[in-house]
Coordinates of C-alpha atoms and ligand atoms in Angstrom, one line a residue:
M286 CA 0.0 0.1 -0.1
A287 CA 1.0 3.6 -0.5
K288 CA 2.2 6.4 2.0
L289 CA 1.2 9.7 2.3
R290 CA 3.9 12.2 2.8
L291 CA 2.9 15.4 4.2
I292 CA 5.5 19.0 3.5
L293 CA 5.6 21.7 5.7
G294 CA 5.9 24.9 4.1
D295 CA 9.4 25.0 5.3
Q296 CA 10.7 22.1 4.1
L297 CA 10.9 22.4 0.7
N298 CA 14.2 20.3 -0.2
T299 CA 14.0 17.4 -3.0
K300 CA 16.1 15.7 -0.4
I301 CA 13.9 16.0 2.6
S302 CA 14.3 12.8 4.8
S303 CA 9.8 12.6 4.0
L304 CA 10.7 11.9 0.4
S305 CA 13.9 9.7 1.1
D306 CA 12.2 6.8 -0.1
V307 CA 8.7 7.6 -2.3
V308 CA 7.6 5.1 -4.9
E309 CA 5.0 5.1 -7.5
G310 CA 1.5 5.3 -5.8
D311 CA 2.5 7.7 -2.9
L312 CA 1.0 10.9 -2.4
I313 CA 2.8 14.2 -1.5
L314 CA 0.5 16.3 0.4
M315 CA 1.0 20.2 0.5
A316 CA -1.5 22.7 2.3
E317 CA -1.5 26.5 2.3
V318 CA -3.6 26.5 5.5
W319 CA -5.2 29.6 7.7
D320 CA -3.8 28.0 10.8
E321 CA -0.6 27.9 10.4
A322 CA -1.0 31.3 8.2
T323 CA -2.0 32.8 11.0
Y324 CA -1.2 31.3 14.2
V325 CA 1.0 34.8 14.6
R326 CA 0.1 37.5 12.4
H327 CA 3.2 36.9 10.2
H328 CA 4.3 39.7 8.1
K329 CA 2.8 39.6 4.8
Q330 CA 6.1 38.9 3.1
K331 CA 7.0 35.8 4.8
I332 CA 3.6 34.4 3.8
A333 CA 3.8 35.4 0.4
F334 CA 7.3 33.6 0.3
L335 CA 6.1 30.9 1.5
F336 CA 3.5 30.2 -0.4
S337 CA 4.7 31.0 -3.6
A338 CA 8.2 28.4 -2.5
M339 CA 5.3 26.3 -1.7
R340 CA 4.1 26.5 -5.2
H341 CA 7.0 26.1 -6.8
F342 CA 8.1 23.5 -5.5
A343 CA 5.3 21.4 -5.8
A344 CA 5.3 22.5 -9.7
Q345 CA 8.8 20.7 -9.6
L346 CA 7.8 17.6 -8.1
E347 CA 4.7 17.2 -10.4
D348 CA 7.5 17.7 -13.1
D349 CA 9.7 15.5 -11.3
G350 CA 6.8 13.2 -12.2
Y351 CA 5.9 13.0 -8.3
N352 CA 2.3 12.5 -7.7
V353 CA 1.1 16.1 -5.8
C354 CA -1.8 16.7 -4.2
Y355 CA -1.7 21.3 -3.9
V356 CA -4.4 23.0 -1.6
K357 CA -4.3 26.3 -2.3
L358 CA -5.8 28.8 0.6
D359 CA -8.5 29.4 -1.0
D360 CA -9.8 26.3 -1.9
E361 CA -13.0 25.5 -1.5
D362 CA -13.3 22.5 0.5
N363 CA -10.3 24.2 2.8
T364 CA -10.4 22.7 6.2
G365 CA -7.5 25.1 7.4
S366 CA -4.9 23.1 9.0
L367 CA -2.8 21.0 8.4
F368 CA -4.5 17.5 10.4
G369 CA -7.4 18.5 8.6
E370 CA -6.0 18.3 5.1
V371 CA -4.1 15.2 6.3
K372 CA -7.2 13.9 7.3
R373 CA -9.2 15.1 4.0
A374 CA -6.8 13.6 1.4
L375 CA -7.1 10.7 3.6
E376 CA -10.8 10.2 2.9
D377 CA -9.8 9.8 -1.3
F378 CA -6.4 8.2 -0.7
D379 CA -5.7 4.7 0.8
A380 CA -3.1 4.8 2.6
D381 CA -1.2 2.4 5.1
G382 CA 1.1 5.3 6.5
I383 CA 1.7 9.1 6.7
V384 CA 5.4 10.4 6.6
T385 CA 6.8 13.5 7.8
T386 CA 10.4 15.1 8.2
E387 CA 10.1 16.0 12.0
C388 CA 8.9 20.2 12.1
G389 CA 10.8 22.8 13.5
E390 CA 8.0 24.6 16.0
W391 CA 7.2 22.9 19.3
R392 CA 3.8 23.7 19.0
L393 CA 3.2 22.1 16.1
A394 CA 5.2 19.4 16.6
S395 CA 3.2 18.4 19.9
D396 CA 0.2 18.2 18.2
I397 CA 1.3 15.9 14.9
K398 CA 2.9 13.7 18.1
H399 CA -1.2 12.6 18.1
W400 CA -2.0 11.9 14.6
E401 CA -1.0 8.5 14.9
E402 CA -3.7 8.4 17.1
K403 CA -6.3 10.6 16.4
L404 CA -5.8 9.0 12.5
G405 CA -5.5 5.2 14.1
L406 CA -2.7 5.1 11.1
P407 CA 1.2 4.7 11.6
V408 CA 2.9 8.6 11.4
D409 CA 6.7 7.8 10.9
I410 CA 8.0 11.0 11.8
R411 CA 11.6 11.4 10.5
E412 CA 15.1 13.4 11.6
D413 CA 15.0 16.8 9.9
D414 CA 18.6 16.0 8.4
R415 CA 18.8 19.3 6.8
F416 CA 21.2 20.4 9.7
V417 CA 24.7 19.7 10.6
S418 CA 24.7 18.9 13.9
T419 CA 21.9 16.3 14.8
L420 CA 20.0 17.1 18.0
K421 CA 21.3 14.1 19.9
E422 CA 25.0 15.2 19.0
F423 CA 24.4 18.5 20.5
R424 CA 22.4 17.1 23.3
D425 CA 25.6 14.5 24.5
W426 CA 27.6 18.1 24.1
A427 CA 25.3 19.7 26.6
E428 CA 25.2 17.2 29.1
D429 CA 27.2 17.4 32.6
R430 CA 28.3 20.8 30.8
K431 CA 28.1 23.9 33.1
S432 CA 27.9 26.2 30.5
L433 CA 27.1 25.6 26.8
R434 CA 29.0 28.5 25.4
M435 CA 28.6 28.3 20.8
E436 CA 32.2 28.9 20.5
F437 CA 32.8 25.7 21.7
F438 CA 30.0 23.9 20.1
Y439 CA 31.1 25.7 17.1
R440 CA 34.7 24.0 17.5
E441 CA 32.8 20.7 17.0
M442 CA 31.5 21.5 14.0
R443 CA 34.5 23.1 12.3
R444 CA 36.0 19.6 13.3
K445 CA 33.2 17.1 11.9
T446 CA 32.8 18.9 8.7
G447 CA 36.8 19.7 7.9
L448 CA 35.5 23.6 7.2
L449 CA 38.7 25.6 7.2
M450 CA 40.8 22.9 8.8
N451 CA 44.4 21.5 7.7
G452 CA 43.9 18.3 9.6
D453 CA 42.7 18.9 13.5
D454 CA 44.2 22.9 13.6
P455 CA 42.0 25.4 12.2
E456 CA 42.8 27.3 9.2
G457 CA 45.2 30.3 10.1
G458 CA 45.9 29.2 13.5
E459 CA 42.9 30.5 15.1
W460 CA 39.3 29.9 15.7
N461 CA 37.8 33.1 15.3
F462 CA 38.6 36.3 13.5
D463 CA 36.9 38.7 15.1
S464 CA 39.0 41.1 16.2
E465 CA 39.9 42.0 12.4
N466 CA 35.6 42.0 12.0
R467 CA 33.1 44.7 13.3
K468 CA 34.3 48.1 11.6
S469 CA 32.3 51.1 11.3
L470 CA 31.8 52.2 7.6
P471 CA 34.5 54.1 6.1
K472 CA 32.8 57.7 5.3
G473 CA 30.8 57.5 1.6
Y474 CA 30.7 53.7 1.8
K475 CA 28.4 52.3 -1.1
A476 CA 27.2 48.9 -0.4
P477 CA 27.1 46.6 -3.7
D478 CA 23.7 46.5 -5.1
R479 CA 21.6 43.5 -5.3
K480 CA 20.2 41.6 -8.1
S481 CA 16.1 42.5 -8.3
V482 CA 13.7 39.2 -8.4
R483 CA 11.2 38.6 -11.5
H484 CA 7.9 37.8 -10.7
D485 CA 5.9 34.7 -12.3
G486 CA 2.4 34.6 -12.9
V487 CA 2.5 32.2 -9.3
T488 CA 4.7 35.1 -7.4
K489 CA 1.6 37.6 -8.8
E490 CA -1.3 35.4 -7.7
V491 CA 0.3 34.3 -4.0
L492 CA 0.7 38.5 -3.8
K493 CA -2.6 39.1 -4.5
L494 CA -4.2 36.4 -2.2
V495 CA -1.9 38.1 0.4
E496 CA -3.0 41.3 -0.2
D497 CA -6.3 40.3 -0.2
R498 CA -7.1 38.0 3.0
F499 CA -4.1 38.7 4.5
S500 CA -4.5 43.2 4.2
D501 CA -4.4 43.5 8.3
H502 CA -0.8 42.1 8.7
F503 CA 2.0 43.7 9.2
G504 CA 4.3 45.1 6.9
S505 CA 4.2 46.4 2.5
L506 CA 4.4 43.9 -0.6
E507 CA 5.5 46.7 -2.5
D508 CA 8.5 45.4 -2.7
F509 CA 8.9 41.8 -2.9
Q510 CA 12.4 40.7 -3.8
Y511 CA 12.1 36.6 -2.3
G512 CA 13.5 34.5 -4.3
V513 CA 10.9 31.9 -4.5
T514 CA 12.7 28.4 -6.4
R515 CA 16.1 27.1 -5.6
D516 CA 17.7 28.3 -9.3
Q517 CA 16.5 31.8 -7.9
A518 CA 18.5 31.1 -4.1
L519 CA 21.1 30.1 -5.9
R520 CA 21.5 33.2 -7.8
Q521 CA 21.4 35.2 -4.9
L522 CA 23.4 33.2 -3.3
D523 CA 26.3 33.2 -5.8
S524 CA 25.7 37.2 -5.9
F525 CA 26.6 37.4 -2.5
I526 CA 29.5 35.8 -2.6
E527 CA 30.9 37.6 -5.5
T528 CA 29.8 41.1 -4.4
C529 CA 29.2 40.7 -0.4
L530 CA 31.2 38.2 1.3
P531 CA 35.1 39.7 0.5
D532 CA 33.4 42.9 2.9
F533 CA 31.1 40.9 5.1
G534 CA 33.1 40.6 8.4
A535 CA 34.5 44.0 8.6
Y536 CA 31.0 45.4 8.2
Q537 CA 29.1 43.1 9.6
D538 CA 28.0 45.0 12.5
A539 CA 27.6 48.4 10.7
M540 CA 24.6 49.8 10.4
A541 CA 23.9 52.8 8.3
T542 CA 20.7 54.9 7.4
G543 CA 19.0 53.8 4.0
E544 CA 21.1 50.5 3.7
D545 CA 19.1 48.0 4.5
Y546 CA 21.3 45.2 4.0
L547 CA 24.6 46.0 3.5
N548 CA 26.9 43.2 3.0
H549 CA 25.1 40.4 4.5
S550 CA 24.1 36.8 2.4
L551 CA 20.0 37.7 3.3
V552 CA 19.8 33.1 2.6
S553 CA 18.2 32.9 6.3
A554 CA 15.0 33.0 4.6
Y555 CA 16.0 30.5 1.8
L556 CA 18.1 28.1 4.3
N557 CA 15.3 27.4 7.1
A558 CA 12.7 26.9 4.2
G559 CA 15.2 24.2 2.7
L560 CA 15.7 26.1 -0.8
L561 CA 19.1 26.3 0.7
L562 CA 21.2 24.0 2.3
P563 CA 23.8 25.4 4.9
M564 CA 26.6 22.9 3.6
E565 CA 26.5 24.0 0.2
I566 CA 26.3 27.7 0.7
C567 CA 29.5 26.9 3.4
E568 CA 31.4 25.0 1.0
A569 CA 30.9 28.3 -1.9
A570 CA 32.3 30.5 0.9
E571 CA 35.0 28.6 1.6
E572 CA 35.4 28.5 -2.0
A573 CA 36.1 31.6 -2.3
Y574 CA 38.3 31.8 0.2
K575 CA 40.4 28.8 -1.1
E576 CA 40.7 31.3 -4.5
G577 CA 42.0 34.0 -3.1
H578 CA 38.6 36.0 -3.7
A579 CA 37.8 36.3 0.2
P580 CA 39.3 37.0 3.2
L581 CA 39.9 34.4 6.5
N582 CA 38.0 37.0 8.7
A583 CA 35.0 37.4 6.2
V584 CA 34.6 33.4 5.4
E585 CA 35.7 32.4 8.9
G586 CA 33.1 34.6 10.6
F587 CA 30.2 33.7 8.2
I588 CA 30.8 30.1 8.2
R589 CA 30.7 31.0 12.3
Q590 CA 27.1 32.3 11.7
I591 CA 25.5 29.2 10.2
I592 CA 27.3 25.8 11.6
G593 CA 28.3 27.8 14.7
W594 CA 25.6 30.0 15.5
R595 CA 22.5 28.2 13.6
E596 CA 22.9 24.8 14.9
Y597 CA 23.4 26.0 18.0
V598 CA 20.4 28.0 19.0
R599 CA 18.7 25.1 17.6
G600 CA 20.4 22.3 19.6
L601 CA 19.1 24.8 22.2
Y602 CA 15.3 25.3 22.0
W603 CA 15.1 21.5 21.3
L604 CA 17.0 20.7 24.3
K605 CA 15.4 23.4 26.8
M606 CA 11.7 23.4 25.3
P607 CA 8.9 23.8 26.2
D608 CA 9.7 25.1 29.6
Y609 CA 12.7 27.7 27.8
A610 CA 9.9 29.9 26.6
Q611 CA 8.5 30.4 30.0
T612 CA 11.3 32.1 31.9
N613 CA 11.1 35.7 32.8
Y614 CA 14.7 36.2 34.6
L615 CA 14.5 39.9 34.4
N616 CA 10.3 39.5 35.4
A617 CA 10.7 42.1 32.2
R618 CA 6.3 43.0 32.4
R619 CA 6.6 46.4 30.0
K620 CA 3.9 46.8 27.1
L621 CA 5.4 46.2 23.3
P622 CA 5.4 49.8 22.6
D623 CA 3.1 50.8 19.6
F624 CA 6.5 52.2 17.5
Y625 CA 7.4 49.2 17.1
W626 CA 4.7 48.3 14.4
T627 CA 4.5 51.8 13.2
G628 CA 8.0 53.0 13.2
E629 CA 6.7 56.3 14.5
T630 CA 9.4 57.3 17.2
D631 CA 11.9 60.1 17.8
M632 CA 14.7 57.0 17.9
H633 CA 15.8 57.4 15.0
C634 CA 17.6 53.9 15.3
I635 CA 14.4 52.2 15.7
S636 CA 12.4 54.1 13.1
E637 CA 14.9 52.8 10.4
V638 CA 15.3 49.2 11.7
V639 CA 11.6 49.0 11.6
R640 CA 11.4 50.5 8.5
N641 CA 13.6 47.9 7.5
T642 CA 11.6 45.6 8.6
H643 CA 8.2 46.5 7.8
D644 CA 9.7 46.8 3.9
H645 CA 11.5 43.9 3.5
A646 CA 10.5 41.3 6.4
Y647 CA 14.2 41.9 7.0
A648 CA 16.9 43.3 9.5
H649 CA 20.2 42.4 9.5
H650 CA 21.7 41.0 12.9
I651 CA 23.2 43.5 14.5
Q652 CA 19.8 45.7 13.7
R653 CA 18.0 43.0 15.3
L654 CA 20.2 42.4 18.6
M655 CA 21.1 45.9 19.5
V656 CA 18.7 48.0 18.2
T657 CA 15.2 46.7 18.8
G658 CA 16.7 43.5 20.5
N659 CA 18.1 46.1 23.4
F660 CA 16.1 48.4 23.5
A661 CA 13.4 45.4 24.8
L662 CA 15.9 44.7 27.0
L663 CA 16.8 47.9 28.3
A664 CA 13.3 49.1 28.4
G665 CA 11.7 45.9 30.3
I666 CA 9.1 44.7 27.4
K667 CA 6.9 41.4 28.5
P668 CA 9.1 38.3 27.4
K669 CA 5.7 36.9 24.8
E670 CA 5.3 40.1 23.4
I671 CA 8.8 40.6 22.2
N672 CA 9.2 36.9 21.1
E673 CA 5.9 37.3 19.1
W674 CA 7.0 40.7 17.3
Y675 CA 9.8 38.9 16.3
L676 CA 8.6 35.8 15.0
I677 CA 6.1 37.5 13.0
V678 CA 7.9 40.3 11.5
Y679 CA 11.2 38.4 9.2
A680 CA 10.5 36.3 6.7
D681 CA 13.0 33.8 7.9
A682 CA 12.0 33.1 11.7
Y683 CA 10.5 30.5 13.5
E684 CA 10.1 29.7 16.7
W685 CA 13.5 27.4 16.8
V686 CA 15.9 30.1 15.5
Q687 CA 13.6 33.2 16.7
L688 CA 13.4 32.2 20.6
P689 CA 16.7 31.6 21.1
N690 CA 17.6 34.5 19.3
T691 CA 15.5 36.8 21.2
H692 CA 14.6 35.8 24.9
G693 CA 18.2 34.4 25.4
M694 CA 20.6 36.6 23.6
A695 CA 18.8 39.6 22.9
I696 CA 16.6 40.1 26.1
F697 CA 18.3 37.9 28.4
A698 CA 14.8 36.2 29.7
D699 CA 16.6 32.8 29.9
G700 CA 19.0 34.4 33.0
G701 CA 22.0 33.5 30.8
M702 CA 21.8 29.9 29.2
M703 CA 22.6 31.2 26.1
G704 CA 24.7 34.8 26.4
S705 CA 27.5 34.6 29.1
K706 CA 25.9 38.5 30.2
P707 CA 22.7 40.3 28.2
Y708 CA 24.0 42.4 25.2
A709 CA 22.5 46.0 27.0
S710 CA 24.2 48.6 25.5
S711 CA 24.0 52.5 25.2
G712 CA 23.4 54.7 22.7
A713 CA 27.2 54.8 22.1
Y714 CA 27.7 51.7 20.5
I715 CA 24.6 52.2 18.4
N716 CA 26.9 55.7 17.5
R717 CA 29.7 53.7 16.9
M718 CA 28.5 51.3 14.5
S719 CA 26.1 53.8 13.0
N720 CA 25.2 56.7 11.4
Y721 CA 21.8 56.7 12.9
C722 CA 22.7 59.4 15.5
K723 CA 23.4 61.4 13.3
S724 CA 19.6 62.1 12.0
C725 CA 18.4 61.7 15.3
R726 CA 16.5 64.4 17.6
Y727 CA 18.1 62.8 21.1
S728 CA 21.7 63.4 21.0
V729 CA 23.8 61.0 21.9
S730 CA 26.5 63.1 24.1
K731 CA 23.8 64.1 26.5
K732 CA 23.4 61.4 29.2
T733 CA 19.9 62.6 31.0
G734 CA 17.2 65.4 30.6
D735 CA 14.4 65.8 27.7
D736 CA 17.0 65.8 25.0
A737 CA 19.2 63.1 25.8
C738 CA 19.6 60.1 24.2
P739 CA 16.7 57.2 25.4
F740 CA 19.5 54.3 25.3
S741 CA 22.0 55.9 27.3
Y742 CA 19.6 56.7 30.6
L743 CA 18.2 53.2 30.1
Y744 CA 21.1 51.9 30.1
W745 CA 22.4 53.2 33.6
D746 CA 18.6 52.9 34.6
F747 CA 18.4 49.0 33.4
L748 CA 21.6 48.2 35.6
D749 CA 20.1 50.3 38.2
R750 CA 16.7 48.3 38.5
N751 CA 18.1 44.7 37.9
E752 CA 21.6 44.9 40.5
K753 CA 19.9 42.1 42.2
K754 CA 20.7 39.4 39.6
L755 CA 23.8 41.3 37.5
R756 CA 25.6 42.0 39.9
N757 CA 27.6 39.4 40.7
N758 CA 27.6 37.9 37.0
G759 CA 31.8 38.1 36.5
R760 CA 31.6 39.4 33.4
M761 CA 29.6 42.1 34.5
G762 CA 32.6 43.7 37.0
L763 CA 33.3 46.6 35.3
V764 CA 29.7 48.5 34.2
F765 CA 29.0 47.8 37.8
K766 CA 32.7 49.4 38.7
N767 CA 31.1 52.6 36.5
L768 CA 27.8 52.4 37.8
D769 CA 29.2 52.6 41.5
R770 CA 31.6 56.0 40.1
K771 CA 28.4 57.8 39.9
D772 CA 27.0 59.9 42.6
K773 CA 23.5 60.3 44.0
D774 CA 22.4 63.2 41.6
E775 CA 23.7 61.8 38.6
M776 CA 21.6 58.4 40.1
K777 CA 19.1 60.5 40.8
A778 CA 18.8 62.6 37.3
I779 CA 19.1 59.2 35.7
R780 CA 16.4 57.4 37.1
D781 CA 14.4 60.8 36.7
S782 CA 15.0 60.7 32.7
A783 CA 14.1 56.9 33.1
K784 CA 10.5 57.2 34.3
K785 CA 9.8 60.0 32.5
F786 CA 10.5 58.4 29.4
L787 CA 9.3 54.9 30.0
D788 CA 5.6 56.3 31.7
T789 CA 5.4 58.1 27.6
L790 CA 5.8 54.1 25.7
Ligands
FAD292 P1 24.3 36.8 7.4 O1 24.8 38.0 8.5 O2 24.4 37.1 6.3 O3 24.5 35.5 8.2 C1 24.8 34.4 7.5 C2 23.8 33.6 7.9 O4 24.0 32.8 9.3 C3 21.9 34.1 8.3 O5 21.3 33.6 6.7 C4 21.7 32.1 9.2 O6 21.2 31.6 8.3 C5 22.7 32.4 10.2 N1 23.2 33.1 11.1 C6 23.4 34.1 11.8 N2 23.4 34.6 13.1 C7 22.3 33.5 13.4 C8 21.5 33.6 14.5 N3 22.4 34.4 15.7 N4 20.5 32.4 15.1 C9 20.8 31.5 13.9 N5 21.3 31.6 12.8 C10 22.1 32.7 12.5 N6 17.8 34.4 12.4 C11 17.0 33.3 11.4 O7 17.1 33.1 10.9 N7 15.4 33.7 12.0 C12 15.1 34.4 13.2 O8 13.9 34.3 13.5 C13 15.7 35.4 14.3 N8 15.7 36.2 14.8 C14 16.9 36.7 15.7 C15 16.2 37.6 16.3 C16 17.1 38.8 17.4 C17 16.2 39.4 18.6 C18 18.4 38.0 16.9 C19 19.4 39.1 17.2 C20 18.8 37.4 16.2 C21 17.7 36.6 14.7 N9 18.2 35.7 14.0 C22 17.2 35.2 13.6 C23 19.9 35.6 13.4 C24 20.5 36.6 12.9 O9 20.2 37.9 13.2 C25 19.7 36.3 11.1 O10 19.3 35.0 11.2 C26 20.6 37.2 10.0 O11 20.0 38.3 10.2 C27 19.7 36.7 8.8 O12 19.8 37.4 7.4 P2 21.3 37.3 6.7 O13 20.4 35.9 6.3 O14 21.6 38.2 5.4 O15 22.6 36.7 8.0
DLZ293 C1 5.0 30.0 8.0 C2 4.0 28.9 7.4 C3 2.6 29.7 7.1 C4 2.6 31.3 7.0 N1 1.7 28.9 5.9 C5 2.1 27.6 6.1 C6 1.1 26.9 5.5 O1 0.2 27.4 4.9 N2 1.6 25.7 5.5 C7 2.7 24.6 5.7 O2 2.9 23.9 6.0 N3 3.2 25.9 6.3 C8 3.2 26.9 6.6 N4 4.1 27.5 7.0 C9 5.5 26.6 7.9 C10 4.9 26.3 9.4 O3 4.2 27.2 10.3 C11 6.6 25.7 9.6 O4 6.2 24.3 8.9 C12 5.9 25.3 10.7 O5 5.8 26.2 11.8 C13 7.1 24.2 11.6 O6 8.7 24.7 11.3
SF4_294 FE1 19.0 56.2 18.7 FE2 20.4 57.5 20.6 FE3 21.7 57.5 18.1 FE4 18.8 58.4 18.5 S1 20.5 59.3 19.9 S2 19.5 57.2 16.9 S3 18.2 57.0 19.9 S4 21.2 55.9 20.0

C-alpha cells in the first residue's frame, strides 16, 4: 500500500528525509492553511514568500513525476489546518501510513505527535537531516556541561565538517577572527547593489492573495524581492559570494540609514525554508577563500554564523523547550510599545530598523540585537510580546531559531543559558557602529534630560534596576564599577529621565 507524505512550508527541498524513499503510488501532500498562516500574524512578505515557494516546489515535484496534492488557501474545501488536510486527503487516498519530517516548532510538533492515535494510522516522523548537527549530538555535547557556550560547540562543528581546517588545526591558526571584524563603515561607503527578482504569474497570484486575505497583517508587499525557487535562491547566493562576502566580516556589525542589507547574505529565509542547505552555502564561501576571492576573517565569520550560531540555537531550543519559553529572569513586565509596528518614534535607530523590517521582512543581526532587541531589554518589555513580534516580522522566523535569539540572546529572559551576559548597551555603541545618531532628534552625547539619547540613561537605569540579578555575573564587574562611580545626583537624574521616558511608552 501507499504512503501519504506531508511536506510542510519550510521543508522545500527534494532531499528532505520524508521524500527519501518515495515509490510509485505514494501521494505528496502540501497545503496552504489558515492556521499556519495566522498562528501569529506573520509579515505579509513572509506568507507571500512561503506560499509562492511552496507552489513552485510542488510544481517542480510534479514535473519530476511525483504524485502531488497541493491545496491552495482559497480551495473551497480547505479545512484550514494541517491535520484537517491530512484527514481530508485520506478520504480519497488509501494510505497505510503517513510520512513526514519532524517540524521546526514545538507547537506543531506536539500536535503531530498525536496524529497516529487520532487517525489510527502509523505516522513516521523522520529526523530533519538538513542540519549539520543532529539533535542527539547537541544533547550529548550539552550533557554535564555547566555552561553551553556557542564558541566550543562551533569548534566541534568545524572538526565535524572539515570546513576551514588543516587536519586538526583551524585554518590561519585561530578559530575566530572577530578582532579583524566589526568595523564601522568608512565615509561614503556604498554597499553592493542587489539583483532584483522578477515575479512570475505564480508569485503575482500569491501577492494578490496575500494582499486580499492578510491586509491587516504587518508589512508591505510593495518591494517583494524574495527568490521563490531553489534556482533563484542559488543565484542570490552566488551574487552574495561574488560581491558581498569579501567585506562581510569587516562591516558585519555596521548599520547605516537607508542601507537595508549592507554586505549580509540574505540567505536565512531560503535556508530555513529548505531552498538552500547549510553545507552548500559554507562550501561556496570556503571556495571563495581558497580562490583568494574573500579573506579569512570574512569567510570564517560567515561560516561561524551558519555551522556555529544557527546549529547551536536549534540544539538549545529542542534541549530546553517547552520550559524555555516560560522564563522571565529579569521580571520584565512592560507592554510592547506601538512604535515597534508603526516606526513612529523620535529614536531614529528604531524607526530605521522598523522601516527596514516593514519594507522587507528583514533586518540584519545587529539591527535585531542591538537596536530593537537592546531597547526591549533596557525597557523591560514582556518576553511574550517581544518574542511574538520577532516571530511575526521576519521572513526567516520560525520559533526554533527566533526564540533562543530573542528570549536568550537579546533580552536575557533565560538568565544566561545562551549568553554569558546581557547584550545591554548605551547609545554610544549604536553611534560607533552606525550613522543613525546624526539624523536623530536626541543627542547621543547627552546623558540625561529631554534631549538625551534614551538608550543612554535607560542603560544605567537597567543596571540599577537589575543590580541584584546581574552584579554577581563575572562579566559585569566593570560596568557595575562604572555604575558605582556615579554620585547620588547623577543617579537621581538617570532614574528621573528613565521614569519620565518609560511612562510615555
Ligand atoms: P548573515 O548575516 O548573512 O548570516 C549568514 C547566516 O548565518 C544567516 O542567514 C543565518 O542562517 C545564520 N545566522 C547568523 N546569525 C545567526 C543566529 N544568531 N542564529 C541563527 N542563525 C544565524 N535568524 C533566523 O534565521 N530567524 C529568526 O527568526 C531570527 N531571529 C532573530 C532574532 C533576534 C533578536 C536576533 C538578535 C537574531 C535573530 N536571527 C534570526 C539571527 C540573525 O539575525 C539572522 O539569521 C540574520 O540576520 C539573517 O540575515 P542574513 O541571512 O543576511 O544573515
Ligand atoms: C509559516 C508557514 C505559513 C505562513 N503557512 C504555512 C502553510 O500554509 N502550510 C504549511 O505547511 N506551512 C506553513 N508555514 C510553515 C509552518 O508554520 C512550519 O512548517 C512550522 O511552523 C514548523 O516550522
Ligand atoms: Fe538611537 Fe540614541 Fe542614536 Fe537616537 S541618539 S539614533 S536614539 S542611539
